[in-house]
Amino acid sequence: MDCCFCGIRACAKVILAPICIPYKLCCGSKSNTSPQHPHVPSPISKQPSISSLSKSSLPKGNYEVFLNFRGPDTRHQFTGFLFNTLDNVKIRTFMDDNDLYQGEEIGPSLVKSIEQSKIYVVILSANYAESKWCLRELAKIVECRERDKRHIILPIFYLVDPFDVKHQAGPYEKAFQQHERNCAPEIVQSWRKALELVGRLSGWHVKRTDQHKDTLDGVFKTILAVIRRNDNLLDTSDLVGIDEHVKAITEKLSLESPDLTMVGIHGFGGIGKTTIARTVYHKLGDEFERQCFLQNIREKQEVDKDAAIELQKTLISSVMMRKDFTISINSVEEGRKLIEDRVTPFIILIVLDDVDEKFNFKEVLGDLENFARGSRFIITSRNIKVLSSFNKNKCKLYEVGPLNRQLSLQLFCKHAFGEDGPQSGFETLAKKIVKKINGVPLVLEVIGKSLSKEEKSFWEGTLAQIEKIPPKEIIQTLRISYEQLDYQAQQIFLDIACLYIGENKDLASYMWSDIGFYPDKEIPLLIHRSLIKIGDDNKFQVHDQLRDMGRAIVREESFEHPWMRSRVWNKKEAVELLQYKKGSINVKALNLEDEYETGKLTCEYFQNLSELRYFEAHGVAFEGDFNEILPNIRSLCLREHKNEGCYPTNFQMRNLVTLDLEDSWDLKSDTANKLKFLNLSGCSSLTRLPDLPRSGSLEGINLSKVSNLDPDVELNVGGLWNLKQLYLNDVKLKRISGGTIGTMKKLKVLDVSDLECENLEEVLADIAELSSLETLTTTKPLTDELQDIGQLPTSLKRLRTSSPVVNLSELLKLKVLTVQDCYDPKLQIPSVEDSWWKESKLKHITLINTNIDIASSSSPLPRLPSSLEFLIIWDCLESKWLPTLENLENLIELGIIECGHLQEIQGLEKLLQCNNLKSLQIASCPKLTSTFRRGGRFVNSSLQELCLRNCGGSIPRLSNFPSLKELEIGKIIGEASEQVTILALFTTLS
C-alpha cells in the first residue's frame, strides 16, 4: 500500500508497547514494487483521456483550476473533498466566493478568476440548474473555452443523468421553466447552450451506488496529468538548435530499456549544457513517476559545507509532492538512508547540473543500484573525466559543441532584434559579430541583448572590442555587456556576483539605496541584459560564467594583493587581510562567513578599512574600541560571537541599514538612524536595548530570546510606523512605551509569546486596527476587553494564543489556530447558521494543556468546520466531551492524548468511514468508554498509523484498516488485545 504522504509502497512497523511514538510524516520502508502516484487511481468509465485534451500550453493565470458547483448540493461533500485534494498538492484552485467581497455578484473579480483559470471542473448536480449564479458562471466558462481552446472543461455528472443536462430534461426542465418566466430569453438561451455543450463532453457520471473516492481519484489524476504536462512544456521560443541535442540525448537515454542509464553532457562553460539538460528534463518528465533537477552543484559545494545535505533535502522534497513539506536531515548518512527509503522505489528522472571532482555520487545519493530499474540520470560537467568515472565508467558521454554560423546568427538576432534575422542596414555588422563570438550561446545572448535598440555606431564600437579578444578566450566577450553598463549597475552586479547570490533582494537593496544607487532601476536592467535573475523566492541567481566573470573583474583590481580589491569573499584572503592588517580604502565589502578560528579580531585589524560598507562574519571574537574605525559601514552581520567577556564598543552605526547580531553580544554603539532591519535574537548578554531610530525607517525587528535584560528596561515603539515584522517572544520588559501596537499599520507579523511586560494588555488594546496583520502569537491571556477574538484583525491567518475565550466568527481567513496553556477557555464555535461555516478556511486546530469547554453534556455538541485537516487535543484534563467529529470529512490527522476525564468521542466511526484520515492517536484517556462499537463493520483504506494506549472501550476490528503501516496497542482497558492474532493477515505490517 502507498504512503499517503510520500507515495511509497512500504512495509510497516507494529508496536505493542506502553509508549506512544510521535507521529511520522512518511513511512520509512521500501519494497521492490514500483508504486503509482499516491492519489492516482485506475481509470474509470467516462473519464476523458489526456490525449483528447488540448496539447498546447495552458493559459497563464492566478488559478489552475476553477470549481463550478451548487454549494448546498456538494460543497461539504464531493466538491469540498476535491478542493482539499487539489490544495494539498499545491494546485491553485478557485472555490466559490471565498476570495470575493461578501454580496458581490458575478462581477469583475469573478470574471477575472474564470478567465485566468486553466481548467474548469463543472460539478452538475440535481439542483444545479436552479442556481442562476452557477449558470452565469457556466456561460462565462463556455465563452472562455470558445475564445481560447487551451481552456479545458471537465464535467462531473453528480447524481444526475448526462442526458438531462444536455437536453435540460428531468430536474433541469422544471428549473428552466422558472427561469424563462423570470429572466430575459437571450440569457436563458445562453444557459441552455452552455449546458448542451457541457453535456456532450466526456466526463464522470457519479451514481448513488458509486464510490466517490474512485471518481475523485479519476478527476485528480486527469487534472494532475494535464498540469504536469503543461509544466513540462518549456518555453523554447528563444532556443536555437536545441532539437538535435535533445534527440541525441534522448537516444542515449534508451527509454525503452529497463536498465538504469546515465548520460553525461560535457563542454566548456556557457555552451548550453544546462539549457539542453533542462529541455530534455521537461520533455521527458511525464515518462517517469518522479523527477528532480538539482542545479548549480559545483557552486553550492564551493560556498556551503553542508551542500550535500541540502541537495538531499531538495531531492526528497521533490519526490514528496506535498504542500508545506519540510524535512530535517542531520547528516549525509541519514540523508542517504532517507533517499533509499523514500526516493529509490520510484522510477525517477534526476538531473545533476554542473558537477566537478568534488561531487561524490555515492556519498550524496547512495548506490546507483538502489534506484528503481528504468530510472535515468543526466549529468552536466565541464570535466569529461568526472563524467567518465560515474556508473563504473558506463556513463554515456555527449559533447556539446559551438553552434554553427547559421544558428548562431539566428540566436543572436532573436536577442538583438527580436527576430530570426538581422534588420536592414545591420546585416554585415551582425554577421561579423557572430563570426567572432564563435557559436557560444551565452555570449550570443548577452551581447545580443546589449546591442538591442542601439545605434549603428554603438554596434561598430562593440565589434571593435570583440575583435581584440583571442578566439580561445571568447567567453571574455561577456565583459563587453558589463562594460556597457553605467557605474551604478556595474557596482550592483559585482556585489551580487561576489556577495549576494542566493540572498534576499530587499536586504541588499537597502544598502544600495543608502549609498545613492537606484536598485529599482538597475536591477531590472541587469535582468534585461541576462546578467542576473530573480528567483520565485526573491533571491538573486547568476549563471556561473557570469559569476566567475564578475569575480574575475574584482580580482583584476589587484592580482597579487587582495586587500587592494573592492570586495574580498574568499576566506583565506579575508583572514590574511585581517590578520596582517593589510586593509585599504579600496575594500568595500568583506565576507568571513565561515568560522574564524585564529584568535580575536581587534579594532586594529580594521584601521585601514574606512570605506568598508559590507561586513559579514560568523563565529568570531571581537574586541576593542571601534570609534571612527568603520564610519561607512551599511550592512553588518556578526553572528555567533565566540568569547564572552570581550566585546567591541563604539561601532559606527550612523550609516547602518541592516544589522544582524543573532546569538552575539551587546553592541556598544550610537544610534543607527537609518536602520531598516535589526536582528538581535538570542543575544543572551544583552542587558539594555539599543536606541532605535524614530524616523520611521525600521521595517523589521527581532528581539526574540533576549532573556537577560535589566528589570527596568522599556521598549519604546514610538515612530515605528513602517514596521512590518516584530518579534518579542521570550523577552522580559518592564513596559512598552511610546504608543500602542495599533499605530503600526503595516505590521504583518507579531510575536509576543512569553513576553513579560507590565502593560502588555494596554499596548494591545487597539490591535484590531492592524489591518495587515497575518500572524499573531501570544501565550499570555488577553484583557477582558480583548478576550473576544472578534476584536482582533480579520486579516489574521495564523493565531497562537492562551486567551480564555476564542470566538472564531469574524476570523474568516484563519487557517491555523493553536490554544496552549490556558486553564479556563471556551472555544466558541459559530452556530451552523452562521456564514462562517461556508467561508471558514480553518485547517489546523491544536489544543495543548488547556481545560477546554467546547461541549457539555446538557447541550447538543457543536460541530467543528469541515475544512479541518488536523485536530490535536493534548493534556486537556478537564474535558469530558468533544464536538462531534462526523462532519470532518477532510481530517488527515487526529490526536487525543492525556485527556484524563474524556468519556466519549462522538462521530469517530463515521469519521473513519470518510477514508481521508491517515493518523489516529488516542492515548492516556482512561475514562473513555465508547471509542468504537463492538463489532463495528466498516473499511478505512487510508489509515496508516493507529495508536490506542491506556484508554477504555473496545478496540476496532483491525481488519477494517487494510493500509496500516504503524500500529501501537498498549494497556487497553476492557476488550484487551485479543485481536493481535489477526496481524498475521496484514501484508502491510512487518
Tab-separated table of C-alpha atoms in Angstrom, residues 710-717 731-739 755-761 763:
chain	number	residue	atom	x	y	z
A	710	ASP	CA	17.761	44.612	33.145
A	711	PRO	CA	14.450	44.720	35.085
A	712	ASP	CA	13.819	48.392	34.302
A	713	VAL	CA	14.225	48.124	30.510
A	714	GLU	CA	11.413	49.559	28.404
A	715	LEU	CA	10.820	49.187	24.677
A	716	ASN	CA	9.835	52.460	23.037
A	717	VAL	CA	7.766	51.778	19.912
A	731	VAL	CA	11.630	38.631	26.368
A	732	LYS	CA	11.292	40.400	29.752
A	733	LEU	CA	10.448	44.094	29.604
A	734	LYS	CA	9.249	46.489	32.251
A	735	ARG	CA	6.978	48.315	29.857
A	736	ILE	CA	6.313	49.070	26.221
A	737	SER	CA	6.155	52.826	25.829
A	738	GLY	CA	5.708	55.374	23.071
A	739	GLY	CA	2.303	54.242	21.881
A	755	LEU	CA	6.677	38.241	26.660
A	756	GLU	CA	6.692	39.574	30.201
A	757	CYS	CA	5.587	43.194	30.265
A	758	GLU	CA	3.576	45.201	32.788
A	759	ASN	CA	1.373	46.988	30.274
A	760	LEU	CA	1.037	44.403	27.511
A	761	GLU	CA	-2.740	44.489	27.735
A	763	VAL	CA	-0.387	48.097	24.378
